[in-house]
Amino acid sequence: VVSLSLKTENERNVDCDLVRVSDGLAILEEMAAGRGDFVPETPFDMVFVDADKTRLVEYVDACLSSDLILKRGGLITVDNVLWKGLVLEASGGGSQRSDDQASLSSTESLEGEDANEIRKNRRARKLANKMHHFNSIIAKDSRAEVLMLPLRDGLSVIRKK
């Protein structure tokens, strides 16, 4: 968790606090409830989320549901929303199931680097499906406006209404 602040009233100081935590979502949820050691004095203008891809919906929900974390009009940026371009394949459905079955059967006969590559590809497709699910949920969230930028692995800029 990183907190940056600029003091403006005749002070030209910038503060930066870096706090290492084991579970960032738990800390965000505590902040949203107004308890814990990390409640900000004022809500953030921007939150950058590059965290556990399986829990992104929860991270963004914590930011959108509490004015203690993110002010209205504030931005949430989420990294990897296109996940190596595979999110586009996940959204189409299509031949993905047969690819998974082919990968599974071919993994059994392969050894070494080839089998590892197929396992990595299977993991990448699973994460792409998670990212597609996240993108679908956040696009329908009435508390936010979303802009997805196709930069590298994709970046979503989410504005809290």
mmCIF file of N, CA, C and O in Angstrom, residues 50 53 56 78-91 124-136 146-157:
data_model
loop_
_atom_site.group_PDB
_atom_site.id
_atom_site.type_symbol
_atom_site.label_atom_id
_atom_site.label_comp_id
_atom_site.label_asym_id
_atom_site.label_seq_id
_atom_site.Cartn_x
_atom_site.Cartn_y
_atom_site.Cartn_z
ATOM 1 N N ASP A 50 -2.952 -3.561 -9.069
ATOM 2 C CA ASP A 50 -2.231 -4.591 -9.818
ATOM 3 C C ASP A 50 -2.045 -5.730 -8.833
ATOM 4 O O ASP A 50 -0.990 -5.903 -8.250
ATOM 5 N N LYS A 53 -5.542 -11.405 -9.515
ATOM 6 C CA LYS A 53 -6.527 -11.275 -10.593
ATOM 7 C C LYS A 53 -7.846 -11.968 -10.271
ATOM 8 O O LYS A 53 -8.877 -11.619 -10.828
ATOM 9 N N LEU A 56 -10.123 -9.161 -8.258
ATOM 10 C CA LEU A 56 -10.183 -7.768 -8.719
ATOM 11 C C LEU A 56 -11.544 -7.128 -8.492
ATOM 12 O O LEU A 56 -11.623 -5.948 -8.160
ATOM 13 N N VAL A 78 -6.706 -0.321 -13.285
ATOM 14 C CA VAL A 78 -6.510 -1.756 -13.124
ATOM 15 C C VAL A 78 -5.666 -2.250 -14.283
ATOM 16 O O VAL A 78 -5.987 -1.994 -15.453
ATOM 17 N N ASP A 79 -4.605 -2.947 -13.954
ATOM 18 C CA ASP A 79 -3.637 -3.434 -14.930
ATOM 19 C C ASP A 79 -4.025 -4.822 -15.440
ATOM 20 O O ASP A 79 -4.747 -5.563 -14.773
ATOM 21 N N ASN A 80 -3.535 -5.163 -16.620
ATOM 22 C CA ASN A 80 -3.654 -6.503 -17.224
ATOM 23 C C ASN A 80 -5.075 -6.894 -17.617
ATOM 24 O O ASN A 80 -5.407 -8.081 -17.628
ATOM 25 N N VAL A 81 -5.925 -5.953 -17.962
ATOM 26 C CA VAL A 81 -7.321 -6.273 -18.267
ATOM 27 C C VAL A 81 -7.500 -6.967 -19.618
ATOM 28 O O VAL A 81 -8.581 -7.484 -19.899
ATOM 29 N N LEU A 82 -6.466 -7.005 -20.440
ATOM 30 C CA LEU A 82 -6.541 -7.749 -21.705
ATOM 31 C C LEU A 82 -5.682 -9.019 -21.665
ATOM 32 O O LEU A 82 -5.664 -9.776 -22.618
ATOM 33 N N TRP A 83 -4.962 -9.222 -20.608
ATOM 34 C CA TRP A 83 -4.144 -10.397 -20.313
ATOM 35 C C TRP A 83 -3.572 -11.086 -21.553
ATOM 36 O O TRP A 83 -4.100 -12.078 -22.036
ATOM 37 N N LYS A 84 -2.500 -10.501 -22.070
ATOM 38 C CA LYS A 84 -1.743 -11.043 -23.199
ATOM 39 C C LYS A 84 -2.609 -11.203 -24.459
ATOM 40 O O LYS A 84 -2.329 -12.033 -25.310
ATOM 41 N N GLY A 85 -3.690 -10.419 -24.537
ATOM 42 C CA GLY A 85 -4.586 -10.503 -25.679
ATOM 43 C C GLY A 85 -5.562 -11.664 -25.601
ATOM 44 O O GLY A 85 -6.453 -11.789 -26.441
ATOM 45 N N LEU A 86 -5.425 -12.507 -24.615
ATOM 46 C CA LEU A 86 -6.266 -13.699 -24.506
ATOM 47 C C LEU A 86 -7.679 -13.393 -24.048
ATOM 48 O O LEU A 86 -8.578 -14.209 -24.219
ATOM 49 N N VAL A 87 -7.907 -12.222 -23.453
ATOM 50 C CA VAL A 87 -9.250 -11.847 -23.011
ATOM 51 C C VAL A 87 -10.176 -11.745 -24.222
ATOM 52 O O VAL A 87 -11.352 -12.091 -24.149
ATOM 53 N N LEU A 88 -9.642 -11.325 -25.344
ATOM 54 C CA LEU A 88 -10.457 -11.237 -26.556
ATOM 55 C C LEU A 88 -10.925 -12.619 -26.995
ATOM 56 O O LEU A 88 -12.062 -12.793 -27.420
ATOM 57 N N GLU A 89 -10.065 -13.627 -26.856
ATOM 58 C CA GLU A 89 -10.471 -15.002 -27.166
ATOM 59 C C GLU A 89 -11.502 -15.499 -26.159
ATOM 60 O O GLU A 89 -12.449 -16.174 -26.522
ATOM 61 N N ALA A 90 -11.307 -15.155 -24.889
ATOM 62 C CA ALA A 90 -12.239 -15.596 -23.840
ATOM 63 C C ALA A 90 -13.632 -15.036 -24.074
ATOM 64 O O ALA A 90 -14.627 -15.692 -23.800
ATOM 65 N N SER A 91 -13.710 -13.818 -24.584
ATOM 66 C CA SER A 91 -15.013 -13.200 -24.799
ATOM 67 C C SER A 91 -15.762 -13.835 -25.955
ATOM 68 O O SER A 91 -16.982 -13.798 -26.003
ATOM 69 N N ALA A 124 -2.677 -19.195 -18.435
ATOM 70 C CA ALA A 124 -2.926 -17.878 -19.034
ATOM 71 C C ALA A 124 -4.370 -17.773 -19.509
ATOM 72 O O ALA A 124 -5.015 -16.736 -19.332
ATOM 73 N N ARG A 125 -4.909 -18.851 -20.104
ATOM 74 C CA ARG A 125 -6.312 -18.823 -20.548
ATOM 75 C C ARG A 125 -7.266 -18.733 -19.360
ATOM 76 O O ARG A 125 -8.280 -18.048 -19.420
ATOM 77 N N LYS A 126 -6.940 -19.428 -18.250
ATOM 78 C CA LYS A 126 -7.782 -19.337 -17.051
ATOM 79 C C LYS A 126 -7.801 -17.901 -16.529
ATOM 80 O O LYS A 126 -8.854 -17.372 -16.177
ATOM 81 N N LEU A 127 -6.632 -17.281 -16.466
ATOM 82 C CA LEU A 127 -6.571 -15.896 -15.998
ATOM 83 C C LEU A 127 -7.275 -14.958 -16.968
ATOM 84 O O LEU A 127 -7.915 -13.992 -16.553
ATOM 85 N N ALA A 128 -7.185 -15.242 -18.255
ATOM 86 C CA ALA A 128 -7.890 -14.427 -19.247
ATOM 87 C C ALA A 128 -9.399 -14.515 -19.023
ATOM 88 O O ALA A 128 -10.109 -13.504 -19.141
ATOM 89 N N ASN A 129 -9.899 -15.700 -18.685
ATOM 90 C CA ASN A 129 -11.326 -15.854 -18.387
ATOM 91 C C ASN A 129 -11.708 -15.043 -17.153
ATOM 92 O O ASN A 129 -12.762 -14.415 -17.108
ATOM 93 N N LYS A 130 -10.838 -15.048 -16.134
ATOM 94 C CA LYS A 130 -11.089 -14.241 -14.928
ATOM 95 C C LYS A 130 -11.119 -12.753 -15.286
ATOM 96 O O LYS A 130 -11.968 -12.005 -14.793
ATOM 97 N N MET A 131 -10.199 -12.319 -16.121
ATOM 98 C CA MET A 131 -10.148 -10.906 -16.515
ATOM 99 C C MET A 131 -11.376 -10.539 -17.354
ATOM 100 O O MET A 131 -11.928 -9.450 -17.203
ATOM 101 N N HIS A 132 -11.812 -11.449 -18.218
ATOM 102 C CA HIS A 132 -13.028 -11.195 -19.007
ATOM 103 C C HIS A 132 -14.230 -11.037 -18.072
ATOM 104 O O HIS A 132 -15.054 -10.130 -18.256
ATOM 105 N N HIS A 133 -14.312 -11.898 -17.063
ATOM 106 C CA HIS A 133 -15.393 -11.808 -16.078
ATOM 107 C C HIS A 133 -15.335 -10.455 -15.363
ATOM 108 O O HIS A 133 -16.362 -9.778 -15.213
ATOM 109 N N PHE A 134 -14.139 -10.054 -14.918
ATOM 110 C CA PHE A 134 -13.973 -8.755 -14.259
ATOM 111 C C PHE A 134 -14.435 -7.623 -15.185
ATOM 112 O O PHE A 134 -15.194 -6.740 -14.773
ATOM 113 N N ASN A 135 -13.974 -7.638 -16.436
ATOM 114 C CA ASN A 135 -14.337 -6.579 -17.389
ATOM 115 C C ASN A 135 -15.843 -6.501 -17.588
ATOM 116 O O ASN A 135 -16.417 -5.409 -17.661
ATOM 117 N N SER A 136 -16.500 -7.656 -17.666
ATOM 118 C CA SER A 136 -17.951 -7.690 -17.857
ATOM 119 C C SER A 136 -18.679 -7.098 -16.654
ATOM 120 O O SER A 136 -19.633 -6.331 -16.814
ATOM 121 N N VAL A 146 -16.140 3.397 -17.239
ATOM 122 C CA VAL A 146 -14.916 2.643 -17.527
ATOM 123 C C VAL A 146 -14.364 3.007 -18.897
ATOM 124 O O VAL A 146 -15.104 3.080 -19.874
ATOM 125 N N LEU A 147 -13.056 3.203 -18.932
ATOM 126 C CA LEU A 147 -12.322 3.392 -20.183
ATOM 127 C C LEU A 147 -11.224 2.347 -20.210
ATOM 128 O O LEU A 147 -10.382 2.304 -19.316
ATOM 129 N N MET A 148 -11.252 1.472 -21.217
ATOM 130 C CA MET A 148 -10.230 0.445 -21.337
ATOM 131 C C MET A 148 -9.236 0.865 -22.416
ATOM 132 O O MET A 148 -9.620 1.136 -23.552
ATOM 133 N N LEU A 149 -7.973 0.930 -22.023
ATOM 134 C CA LEU A 149 -6.909 1.321 -22.939
ATOM 135 C C LEU A 149 -6.126 0.082 -23.377
ATOM 136 O O LEU A 149 -5.649 -0.672 -22.525
ATOM 137 N N PRO A 150 -5.981 -0.120 -24.687
ATOM 138 C CA PRO A 150 -5.264 -1.308 -25.165
ATOM 139 C C PRO A 150 -3.745 -1.103 -25.168
ATOM 140 O O PRO A 150 -3.072 -1.280 -26.179
ATOM 141 N N LEU A 151 -3.205 -0.718 -24.027
ATOM 142 C CA LEU A 151 -1.766 -0.543 -23.875
ATOM 143 C C LEU A 151 -1.180 -1.820 -23.301
ATOM 144 O O LEU A 151 -1.632 -2.281 -22.249
ATOM 145 N N ARG A 152 -0.205 -2.396 -23.971
ATOM 146 C CA ARG A 152 0.442 -3.636 -23.520
ATOM 147 C C ARG A 152 -0.604 -4.682 -23.138
ATOM 148 O O ARG A 152 -1.351 -5.123 -23.983
ATOM 149 N N ASP A 153 -0.705 -5.051 -21.863
ATOM 150 C CA ASP A 153 -1.687 -6.061 -21.438
ATOM 151 C C ASP A 153 -3.037 -5.459 -21.079
ATOM 152 O O ASP A 153 -3.888 -6.130 -20.516
ATOM 153 N N GLY A 154 -3.238 -4.193 -21.382
ATOM 154 C CA GLY A 154 -4.510 -3.541 -21.137
ATOM 155 C C GLY A 154 -4.560 -2.839 -19.790
ATOM 156 O O GLY A 154 -4.051 -3.334 -18.791
ATOM 157 N N LEU A 155 -5.164 -1.664 -19.800
ATOM 158 C CA LEU A 155 -5.307 -0.856 -18.589
ATOM 159 C C LEU A 155 -6.711 -0.271 -18.587
ATOM 160 O O LEU A 155 -7.139 0.356 -19.549
ATOM 161 N N SER A 156 -7.448 -0.511 -17.508
ATOM 162 C CA SER A 156 -8.766 0.101 -17.367
ATOM 163 C C SER A 156 -8.661 1.285 -16.432
ATOM 164 O O SER A 156 -8.035 1.196 -15.373
ATOM 165 N N VAL A 157 -9.263 2.387 -16.843
ATOM 166 C CA VAL A 157 -9.382 3.567 -15.997
ATOM 167 C C VAL A 157 -10.854 3.657 -15.627
ATOM 168 O O VAL A 157 -11.712 3.795 -16.500
#
